[in-house]
Short mmCIF file of C-alpha atoms in Angstrom, two decimals:
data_model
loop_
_atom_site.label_atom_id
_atom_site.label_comp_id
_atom_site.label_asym_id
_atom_site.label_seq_id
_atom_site.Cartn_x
_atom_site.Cartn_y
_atom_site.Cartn_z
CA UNK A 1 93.76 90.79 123.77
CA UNK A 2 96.24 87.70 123.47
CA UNK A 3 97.28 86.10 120.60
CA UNK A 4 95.02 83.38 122.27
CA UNK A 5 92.35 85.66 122.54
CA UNK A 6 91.41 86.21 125.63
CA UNK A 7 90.27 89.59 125.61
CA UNK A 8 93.16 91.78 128.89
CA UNK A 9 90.52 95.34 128.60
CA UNK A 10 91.87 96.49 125.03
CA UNK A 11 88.20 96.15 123.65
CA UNK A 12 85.89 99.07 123.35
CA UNK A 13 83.48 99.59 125.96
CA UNK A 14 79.93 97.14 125.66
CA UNK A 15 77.87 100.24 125.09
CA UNK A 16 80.03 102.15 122.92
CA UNK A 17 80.74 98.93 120.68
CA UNK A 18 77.26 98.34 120.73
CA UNK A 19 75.92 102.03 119.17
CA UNK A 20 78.93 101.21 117.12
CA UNK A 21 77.65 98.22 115.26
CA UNK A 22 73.78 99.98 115.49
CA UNK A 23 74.99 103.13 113.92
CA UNK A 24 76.94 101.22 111.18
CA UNK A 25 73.83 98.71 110.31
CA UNK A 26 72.03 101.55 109.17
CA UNK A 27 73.51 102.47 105.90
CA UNK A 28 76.41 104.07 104.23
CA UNK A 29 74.37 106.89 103.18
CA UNK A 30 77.05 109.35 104.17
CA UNK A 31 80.15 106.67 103.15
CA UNK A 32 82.98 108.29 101.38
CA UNK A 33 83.40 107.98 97.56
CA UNK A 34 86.77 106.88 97.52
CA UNK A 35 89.22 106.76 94.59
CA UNK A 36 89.50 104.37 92.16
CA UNK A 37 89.81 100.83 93.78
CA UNK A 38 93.24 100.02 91.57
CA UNK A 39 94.59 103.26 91.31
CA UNK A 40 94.29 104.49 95.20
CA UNK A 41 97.10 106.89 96.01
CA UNK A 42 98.78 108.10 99.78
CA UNK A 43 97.82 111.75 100.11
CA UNK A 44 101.33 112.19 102.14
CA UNK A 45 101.09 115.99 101.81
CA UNK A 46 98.52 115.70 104.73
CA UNK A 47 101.10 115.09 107.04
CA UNK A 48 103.01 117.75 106.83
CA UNK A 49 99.92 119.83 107.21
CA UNK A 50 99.90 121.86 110.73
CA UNK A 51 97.51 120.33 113.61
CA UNK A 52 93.93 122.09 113.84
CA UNK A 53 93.70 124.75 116.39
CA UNK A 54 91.08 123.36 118.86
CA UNK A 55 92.95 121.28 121.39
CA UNK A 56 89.92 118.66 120.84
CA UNK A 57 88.57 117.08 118.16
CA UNK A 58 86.55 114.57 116.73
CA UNK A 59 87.20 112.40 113.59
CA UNK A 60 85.06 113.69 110.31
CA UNK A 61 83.19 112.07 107.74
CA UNK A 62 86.26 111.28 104.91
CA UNK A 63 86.16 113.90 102.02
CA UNK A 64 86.68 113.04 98.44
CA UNK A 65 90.12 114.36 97.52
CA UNK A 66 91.08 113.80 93.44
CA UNK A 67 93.49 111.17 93.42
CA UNK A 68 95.14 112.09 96.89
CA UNK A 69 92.97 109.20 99.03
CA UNK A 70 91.21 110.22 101.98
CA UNK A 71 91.51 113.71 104.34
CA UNK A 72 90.51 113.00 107.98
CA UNK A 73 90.71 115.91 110.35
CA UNK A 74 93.88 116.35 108.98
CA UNK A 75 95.03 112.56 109.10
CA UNK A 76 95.00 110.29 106.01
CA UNK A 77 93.25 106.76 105.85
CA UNK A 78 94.74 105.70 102.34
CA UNK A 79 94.83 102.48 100.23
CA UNK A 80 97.17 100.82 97.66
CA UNK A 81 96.74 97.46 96.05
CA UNK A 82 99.02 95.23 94.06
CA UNK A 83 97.78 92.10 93.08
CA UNK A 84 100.01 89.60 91.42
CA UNK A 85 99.59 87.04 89.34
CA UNK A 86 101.89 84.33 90.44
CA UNK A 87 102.91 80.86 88.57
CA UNK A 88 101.92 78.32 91.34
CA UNK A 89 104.59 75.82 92.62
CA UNK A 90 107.43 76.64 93.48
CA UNK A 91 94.95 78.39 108.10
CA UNK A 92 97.47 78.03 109.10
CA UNK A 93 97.97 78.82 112.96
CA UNK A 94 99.40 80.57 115.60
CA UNK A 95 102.22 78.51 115.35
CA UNK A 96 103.94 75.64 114.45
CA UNK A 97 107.00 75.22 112.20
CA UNK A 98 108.81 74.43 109.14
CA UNK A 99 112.24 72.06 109.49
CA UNK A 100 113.74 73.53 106.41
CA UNK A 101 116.74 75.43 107.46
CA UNK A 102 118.38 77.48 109.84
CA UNK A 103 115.95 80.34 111.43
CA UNK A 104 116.27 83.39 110.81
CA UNK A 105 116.79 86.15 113.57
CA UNK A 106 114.01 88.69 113.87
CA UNK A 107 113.80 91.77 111.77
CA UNK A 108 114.79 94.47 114.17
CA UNK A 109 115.66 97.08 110.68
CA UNK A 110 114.47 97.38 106.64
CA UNK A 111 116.24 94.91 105.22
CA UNK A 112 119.60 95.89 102.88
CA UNK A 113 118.90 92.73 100.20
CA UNK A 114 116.19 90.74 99.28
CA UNK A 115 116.40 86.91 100.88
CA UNK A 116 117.89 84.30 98.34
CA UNK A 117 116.75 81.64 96.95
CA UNK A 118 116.08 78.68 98.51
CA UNK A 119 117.07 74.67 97.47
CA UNK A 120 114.05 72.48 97.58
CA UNK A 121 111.23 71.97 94.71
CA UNK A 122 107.54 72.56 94.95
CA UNK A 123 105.91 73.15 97.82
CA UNK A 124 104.06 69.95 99.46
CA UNK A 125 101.04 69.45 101.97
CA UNK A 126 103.95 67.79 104.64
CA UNK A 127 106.22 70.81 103.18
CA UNK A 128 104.11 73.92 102.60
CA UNK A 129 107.35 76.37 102.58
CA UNK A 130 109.48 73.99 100.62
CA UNK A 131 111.67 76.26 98.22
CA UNK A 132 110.08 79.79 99.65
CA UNK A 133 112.75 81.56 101.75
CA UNK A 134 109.36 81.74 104.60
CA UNK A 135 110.98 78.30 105.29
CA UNK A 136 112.92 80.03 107.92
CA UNK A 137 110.79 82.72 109.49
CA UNK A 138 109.33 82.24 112.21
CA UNK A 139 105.26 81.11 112.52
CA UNK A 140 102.61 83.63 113.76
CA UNK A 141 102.77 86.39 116.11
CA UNK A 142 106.95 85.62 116.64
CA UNK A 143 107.74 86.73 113.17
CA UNK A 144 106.25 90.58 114.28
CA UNK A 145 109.45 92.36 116.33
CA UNK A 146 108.14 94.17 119.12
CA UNK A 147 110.81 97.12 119.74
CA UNK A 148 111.34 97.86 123.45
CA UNK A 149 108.83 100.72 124.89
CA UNK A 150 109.96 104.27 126.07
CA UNK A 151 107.95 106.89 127.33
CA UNK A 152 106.55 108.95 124.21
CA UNK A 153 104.13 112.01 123.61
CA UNK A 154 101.53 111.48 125.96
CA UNK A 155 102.16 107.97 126.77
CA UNK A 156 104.46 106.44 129.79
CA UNK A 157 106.85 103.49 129.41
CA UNK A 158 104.25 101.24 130.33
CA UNK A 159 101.26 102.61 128.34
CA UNK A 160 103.77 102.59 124.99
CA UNK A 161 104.52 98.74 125.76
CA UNK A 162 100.45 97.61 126.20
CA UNK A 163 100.12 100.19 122.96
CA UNK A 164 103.06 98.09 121.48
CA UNK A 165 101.48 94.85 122.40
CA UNK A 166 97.93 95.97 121.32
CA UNK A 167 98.88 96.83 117.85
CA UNK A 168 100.41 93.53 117.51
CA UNK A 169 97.26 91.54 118.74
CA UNK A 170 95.35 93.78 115.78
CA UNK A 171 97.72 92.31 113.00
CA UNK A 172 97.37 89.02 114.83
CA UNK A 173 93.21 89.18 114.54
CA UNK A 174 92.91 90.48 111.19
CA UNK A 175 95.61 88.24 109.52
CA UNK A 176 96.22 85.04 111.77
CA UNK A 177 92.82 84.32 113.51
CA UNK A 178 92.01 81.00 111.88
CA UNK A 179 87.80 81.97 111.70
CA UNK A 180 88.81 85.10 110.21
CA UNK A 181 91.35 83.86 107.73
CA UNK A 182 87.95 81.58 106.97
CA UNK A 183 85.47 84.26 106.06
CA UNK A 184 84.37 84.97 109.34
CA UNK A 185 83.73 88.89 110.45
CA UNK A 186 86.81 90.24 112.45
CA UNK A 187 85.16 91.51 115.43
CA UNK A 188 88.23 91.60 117.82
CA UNK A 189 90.06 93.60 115.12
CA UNK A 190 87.53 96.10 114.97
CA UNK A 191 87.53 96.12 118.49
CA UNK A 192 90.71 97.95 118.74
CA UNK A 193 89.50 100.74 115.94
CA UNK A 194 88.54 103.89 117.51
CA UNK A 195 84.53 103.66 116.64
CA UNK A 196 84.49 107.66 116.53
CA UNK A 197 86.54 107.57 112.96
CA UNK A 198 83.20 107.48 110.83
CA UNK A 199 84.76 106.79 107.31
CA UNK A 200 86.75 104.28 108.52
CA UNK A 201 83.93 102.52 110.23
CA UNK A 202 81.72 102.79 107.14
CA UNK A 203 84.94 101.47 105.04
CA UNK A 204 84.71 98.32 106.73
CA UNK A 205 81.06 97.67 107.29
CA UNK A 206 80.33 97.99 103.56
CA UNK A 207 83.47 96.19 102.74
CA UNK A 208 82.42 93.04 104.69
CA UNK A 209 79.16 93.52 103.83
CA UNK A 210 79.02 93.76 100.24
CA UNK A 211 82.98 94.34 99.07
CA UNK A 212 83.52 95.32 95.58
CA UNK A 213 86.28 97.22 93.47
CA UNK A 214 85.57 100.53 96.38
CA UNK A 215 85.38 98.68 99.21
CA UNK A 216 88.09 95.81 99.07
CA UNK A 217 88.38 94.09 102.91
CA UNK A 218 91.33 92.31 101.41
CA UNK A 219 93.00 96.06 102.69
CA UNK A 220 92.59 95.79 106.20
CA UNK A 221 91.98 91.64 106.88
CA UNK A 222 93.10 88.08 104.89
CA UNK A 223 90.28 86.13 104.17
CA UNK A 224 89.67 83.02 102.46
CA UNK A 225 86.49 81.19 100.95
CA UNK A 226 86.43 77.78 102.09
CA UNK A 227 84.75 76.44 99.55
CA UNK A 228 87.94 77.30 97.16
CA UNK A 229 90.39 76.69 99.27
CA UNK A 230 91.82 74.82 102.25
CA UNK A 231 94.79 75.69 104.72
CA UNK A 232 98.09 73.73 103.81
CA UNK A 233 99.03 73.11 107.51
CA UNK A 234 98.76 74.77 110.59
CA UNK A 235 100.92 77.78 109.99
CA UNK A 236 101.52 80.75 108.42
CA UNK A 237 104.83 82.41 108.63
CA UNK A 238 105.57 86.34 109.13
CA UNK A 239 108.85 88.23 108.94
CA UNK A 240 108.27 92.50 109.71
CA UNK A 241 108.65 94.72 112.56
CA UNK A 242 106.96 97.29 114.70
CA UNK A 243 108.02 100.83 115.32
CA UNK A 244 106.86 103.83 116.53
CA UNK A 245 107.29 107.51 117.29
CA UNK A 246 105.60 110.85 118.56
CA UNK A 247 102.65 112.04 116.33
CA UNK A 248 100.80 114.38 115.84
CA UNK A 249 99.07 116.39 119.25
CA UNK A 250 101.75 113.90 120.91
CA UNK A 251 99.79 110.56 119.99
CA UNK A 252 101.60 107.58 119.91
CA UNK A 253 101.83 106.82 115.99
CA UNK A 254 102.84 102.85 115.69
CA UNK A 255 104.05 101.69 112.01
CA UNK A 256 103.51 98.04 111.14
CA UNK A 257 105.66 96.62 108.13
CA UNK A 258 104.66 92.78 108.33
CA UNK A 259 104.78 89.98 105.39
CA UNK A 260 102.29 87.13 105.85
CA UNK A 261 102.46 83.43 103.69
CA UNK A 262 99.86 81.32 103.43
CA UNK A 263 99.88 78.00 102.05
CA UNK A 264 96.54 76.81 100.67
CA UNK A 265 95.53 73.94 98.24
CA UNK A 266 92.18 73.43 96.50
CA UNK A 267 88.97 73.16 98.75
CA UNK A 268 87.98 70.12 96.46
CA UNK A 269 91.02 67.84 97.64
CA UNK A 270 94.23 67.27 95.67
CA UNK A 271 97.68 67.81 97.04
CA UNK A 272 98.37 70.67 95.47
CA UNK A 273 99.92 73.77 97.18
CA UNK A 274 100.16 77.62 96.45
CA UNK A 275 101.62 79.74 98.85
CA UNK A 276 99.76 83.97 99.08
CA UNK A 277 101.92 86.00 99.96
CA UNK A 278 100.66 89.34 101.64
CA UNK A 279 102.20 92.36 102.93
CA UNK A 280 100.47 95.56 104.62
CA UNK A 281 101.88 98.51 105.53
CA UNK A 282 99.90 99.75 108.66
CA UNK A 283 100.51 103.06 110.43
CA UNK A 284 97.94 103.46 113.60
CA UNK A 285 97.82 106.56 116.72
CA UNK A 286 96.78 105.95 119.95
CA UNK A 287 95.82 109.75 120.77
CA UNK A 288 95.44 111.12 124.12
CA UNK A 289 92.05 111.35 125.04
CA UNK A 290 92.22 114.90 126.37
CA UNK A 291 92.88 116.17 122.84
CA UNK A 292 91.14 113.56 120.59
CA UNK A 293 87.60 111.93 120.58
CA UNK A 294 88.55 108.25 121.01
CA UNK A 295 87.83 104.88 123.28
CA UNK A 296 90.15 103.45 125.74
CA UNK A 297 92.11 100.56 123.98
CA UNK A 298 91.51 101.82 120.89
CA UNK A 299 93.41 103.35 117.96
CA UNK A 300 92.86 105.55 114.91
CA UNK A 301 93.78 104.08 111.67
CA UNK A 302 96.23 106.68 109.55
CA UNK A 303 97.46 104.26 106.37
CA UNK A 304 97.19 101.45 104.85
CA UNK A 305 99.02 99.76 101.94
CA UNK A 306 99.05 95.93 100.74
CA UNK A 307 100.69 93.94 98.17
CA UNK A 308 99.19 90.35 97.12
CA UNK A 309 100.62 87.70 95.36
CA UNK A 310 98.12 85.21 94.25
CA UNK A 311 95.24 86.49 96.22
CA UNK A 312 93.46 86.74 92.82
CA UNK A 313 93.88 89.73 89.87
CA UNK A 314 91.23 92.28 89.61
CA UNK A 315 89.49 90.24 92.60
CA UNK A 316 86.20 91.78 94.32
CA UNK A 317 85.15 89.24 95.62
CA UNK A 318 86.35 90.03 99.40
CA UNK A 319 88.31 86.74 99.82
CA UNK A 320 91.67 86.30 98.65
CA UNK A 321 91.27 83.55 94.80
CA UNK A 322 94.68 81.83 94.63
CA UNK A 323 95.13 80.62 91.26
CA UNK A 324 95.60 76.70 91.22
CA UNK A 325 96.85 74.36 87.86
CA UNK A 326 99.09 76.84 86.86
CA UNK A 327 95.97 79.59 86.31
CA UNK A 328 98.46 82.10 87.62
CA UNK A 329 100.73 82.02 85.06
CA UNK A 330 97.72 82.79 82.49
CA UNK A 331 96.77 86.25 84.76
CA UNK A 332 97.44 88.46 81.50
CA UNK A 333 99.81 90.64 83.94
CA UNK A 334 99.64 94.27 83.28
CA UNK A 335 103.16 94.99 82.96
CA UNK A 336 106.50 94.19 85.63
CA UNK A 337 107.77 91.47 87.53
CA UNK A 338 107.98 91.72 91.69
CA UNK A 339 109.52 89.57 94.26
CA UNK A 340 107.12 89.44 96.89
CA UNK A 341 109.98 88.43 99.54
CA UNK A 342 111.73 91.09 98.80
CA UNK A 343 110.99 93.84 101.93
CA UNK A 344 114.22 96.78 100.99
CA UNK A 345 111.67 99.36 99.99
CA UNK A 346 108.50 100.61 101.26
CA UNK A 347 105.13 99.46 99.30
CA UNK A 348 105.32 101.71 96.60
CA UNK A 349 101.95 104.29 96.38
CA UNK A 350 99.83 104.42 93.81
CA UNK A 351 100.53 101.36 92.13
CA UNK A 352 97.48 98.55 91.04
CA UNK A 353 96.91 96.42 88.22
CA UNK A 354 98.95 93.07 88.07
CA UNK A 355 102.24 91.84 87.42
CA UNK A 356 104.06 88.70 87.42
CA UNK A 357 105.66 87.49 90.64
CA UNK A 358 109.63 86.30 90.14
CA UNK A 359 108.50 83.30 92.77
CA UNK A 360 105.96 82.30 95.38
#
């Protein structure tokens, strides 16, 4: 589907989707006990771990590993959370923009230094990115570099670039769809999840449903309660990048490195403005279909990792809590300070608790 959208045949089939969403109203019975919500570590072993010997296979039921996050027919579906307290100050669309300095070019590699600062003062509802260095990346779905396509594993030049483009409308549906930024259920992201990787699917049913420390959708999708707070504007700005390489049984494995901003002010009124600040780490395999149990259009999820600034400390409530009158500063951080521009280094695993951001 299009940033707009409109759905172009990357959606699971009606029928399948439909047993889908029947199978996964029926309970978590069999859901995975996963590790502890703010201590959830990458079992990267896994990947080094040689590919079953039956050419096909099916995705199993997640078993509990101690500490190591999940095991999925030999793939991991893994979790980290950092949630930072922030000291406020200094809905956002598809697009839009911010006057505040020159742009910046897209990211095309990891970055060598963190951005500076930048002049300004606090942020304002005409200014949201006043004094953030998001002042100059670019708004929605342009701040996400697309690298150019090339025939890999099983996939042609063409099918990498749709791949390419379909991994990008997944980041664009759970983090910049407007309803679902406002609470509503992401549908057209899980649209794009293969429906035959059972953990994952019970993961984000329950989460939805009833979230709590185990089953955080703050992981996977950015979601606000209206009724605390209210987009600053009509844009959120992004700076990250796309790439991708041959996986294993010669899937297609796409990583997604992306930094979202948000500028919000109090549901109640007040001109106020906070800016979250959230980054995931995705890493998603479109598998040939000859050798794994999956849905046209759809992908299997392999990793996740996120790091929040001012979506709320120790928050369960499934909705990002952005601290407002300076609550931030009071967070009682757990230890550290981190600059939540700063994109040199991969999101560290295994890290949780809170810690005070150097700015927001």
């Amino acid at each position: 589907m299009t940033a707009g959208g409109e759905k172009d045949g990357s959606s699971v089939p009606d029928e399948v989707w439909a047993e889908f969403l029947r199978t996964s109203a029926e309970g978590g019975a069999d859901a995975p006990k996963e590790p502890s919500a703010r201590a959830r570590e990458v079992a990267g072993g896994l990947r080094d771990r040689p590919a079953e010997p039956t050419a096909w296979r099916a995705y199993t039921p997640a078993r509990p590993r101690r500490g190591k996050g999940w095991y999925v027919a030999g793939l991991v579906a893994s979790l980290v959370l950092l949630v930072v307290a922030v000291d406020p100050g200094g809905f956002i669309g598809w697009s839009g923009g911010d006057a505040d300095g020159t742009p910046l070019a897209q990211e095309s590699a990891r970055p060598e230094q963190a951005p500076p600062a930048e002049p300004g003062g606090r942020a304002t509802l005409d200014e949201p990115f006043r004094g953030s260095p998001a002042a100059r990346w670019a708004d929605g779905t342009a701040g996400i570099t697309v690298p150019a396509a090339r025939a890999t594993g099983w996939m042609s030049r063409a099918e990498v670039e749709r791949a390419l483009a379909r991994t990008r409308d997944f980041l664009a549906t759970s983090n910049l769809d407007p309803a679902v930024r406002r609470g509503a259920r992401p549908e057209r992201a899980i649209a794009l999840m293969n429906p035959h990787q059972k953990d994952v699917r019970t993961f984000v049913t329950t989460s939805l449903r009833t979230p709590d420390a185990d089953h955080d959708p703050l992981l996977l999708f950015s979601r606000f309660d209206p009724a605390q707070a209210r987009p600053a504007g009509d844009v959120v700005k992004t700076r990250g990048r796309l790439s991708y390489r041959e996986g294993r049984l010669g899937a297609l494995e796409v990583t997604a490195d992306v930094t979202y901003v948000y500028p919000v002010a109090p549901a109640g009124g007040g001109d106020e403005v906070v800016r979250v600040i959230v980054r995931r780490e995705t890493v998603v395999s479109w598998d040939d279909p000859a050798k794994v149990i999956t849905e046209k259009g759809t992908f299997s999820l392999l990793s996740y990792k996120t790091d929040m600034t001012n979506g709320g400390c120790d928050n369960t409530t499934g909705s990002f809590r952005p601290e407002f009158g300076g609550g931030g500063a009071d967070a009682a951080p757990s230890g550290g300070t981190v600059d939540p521009y700063d994109r040199t280094a991969p999101i560290t695993e295994g890290q949780g608790g809170c810690a005070t951001a150097t700015r927001s």
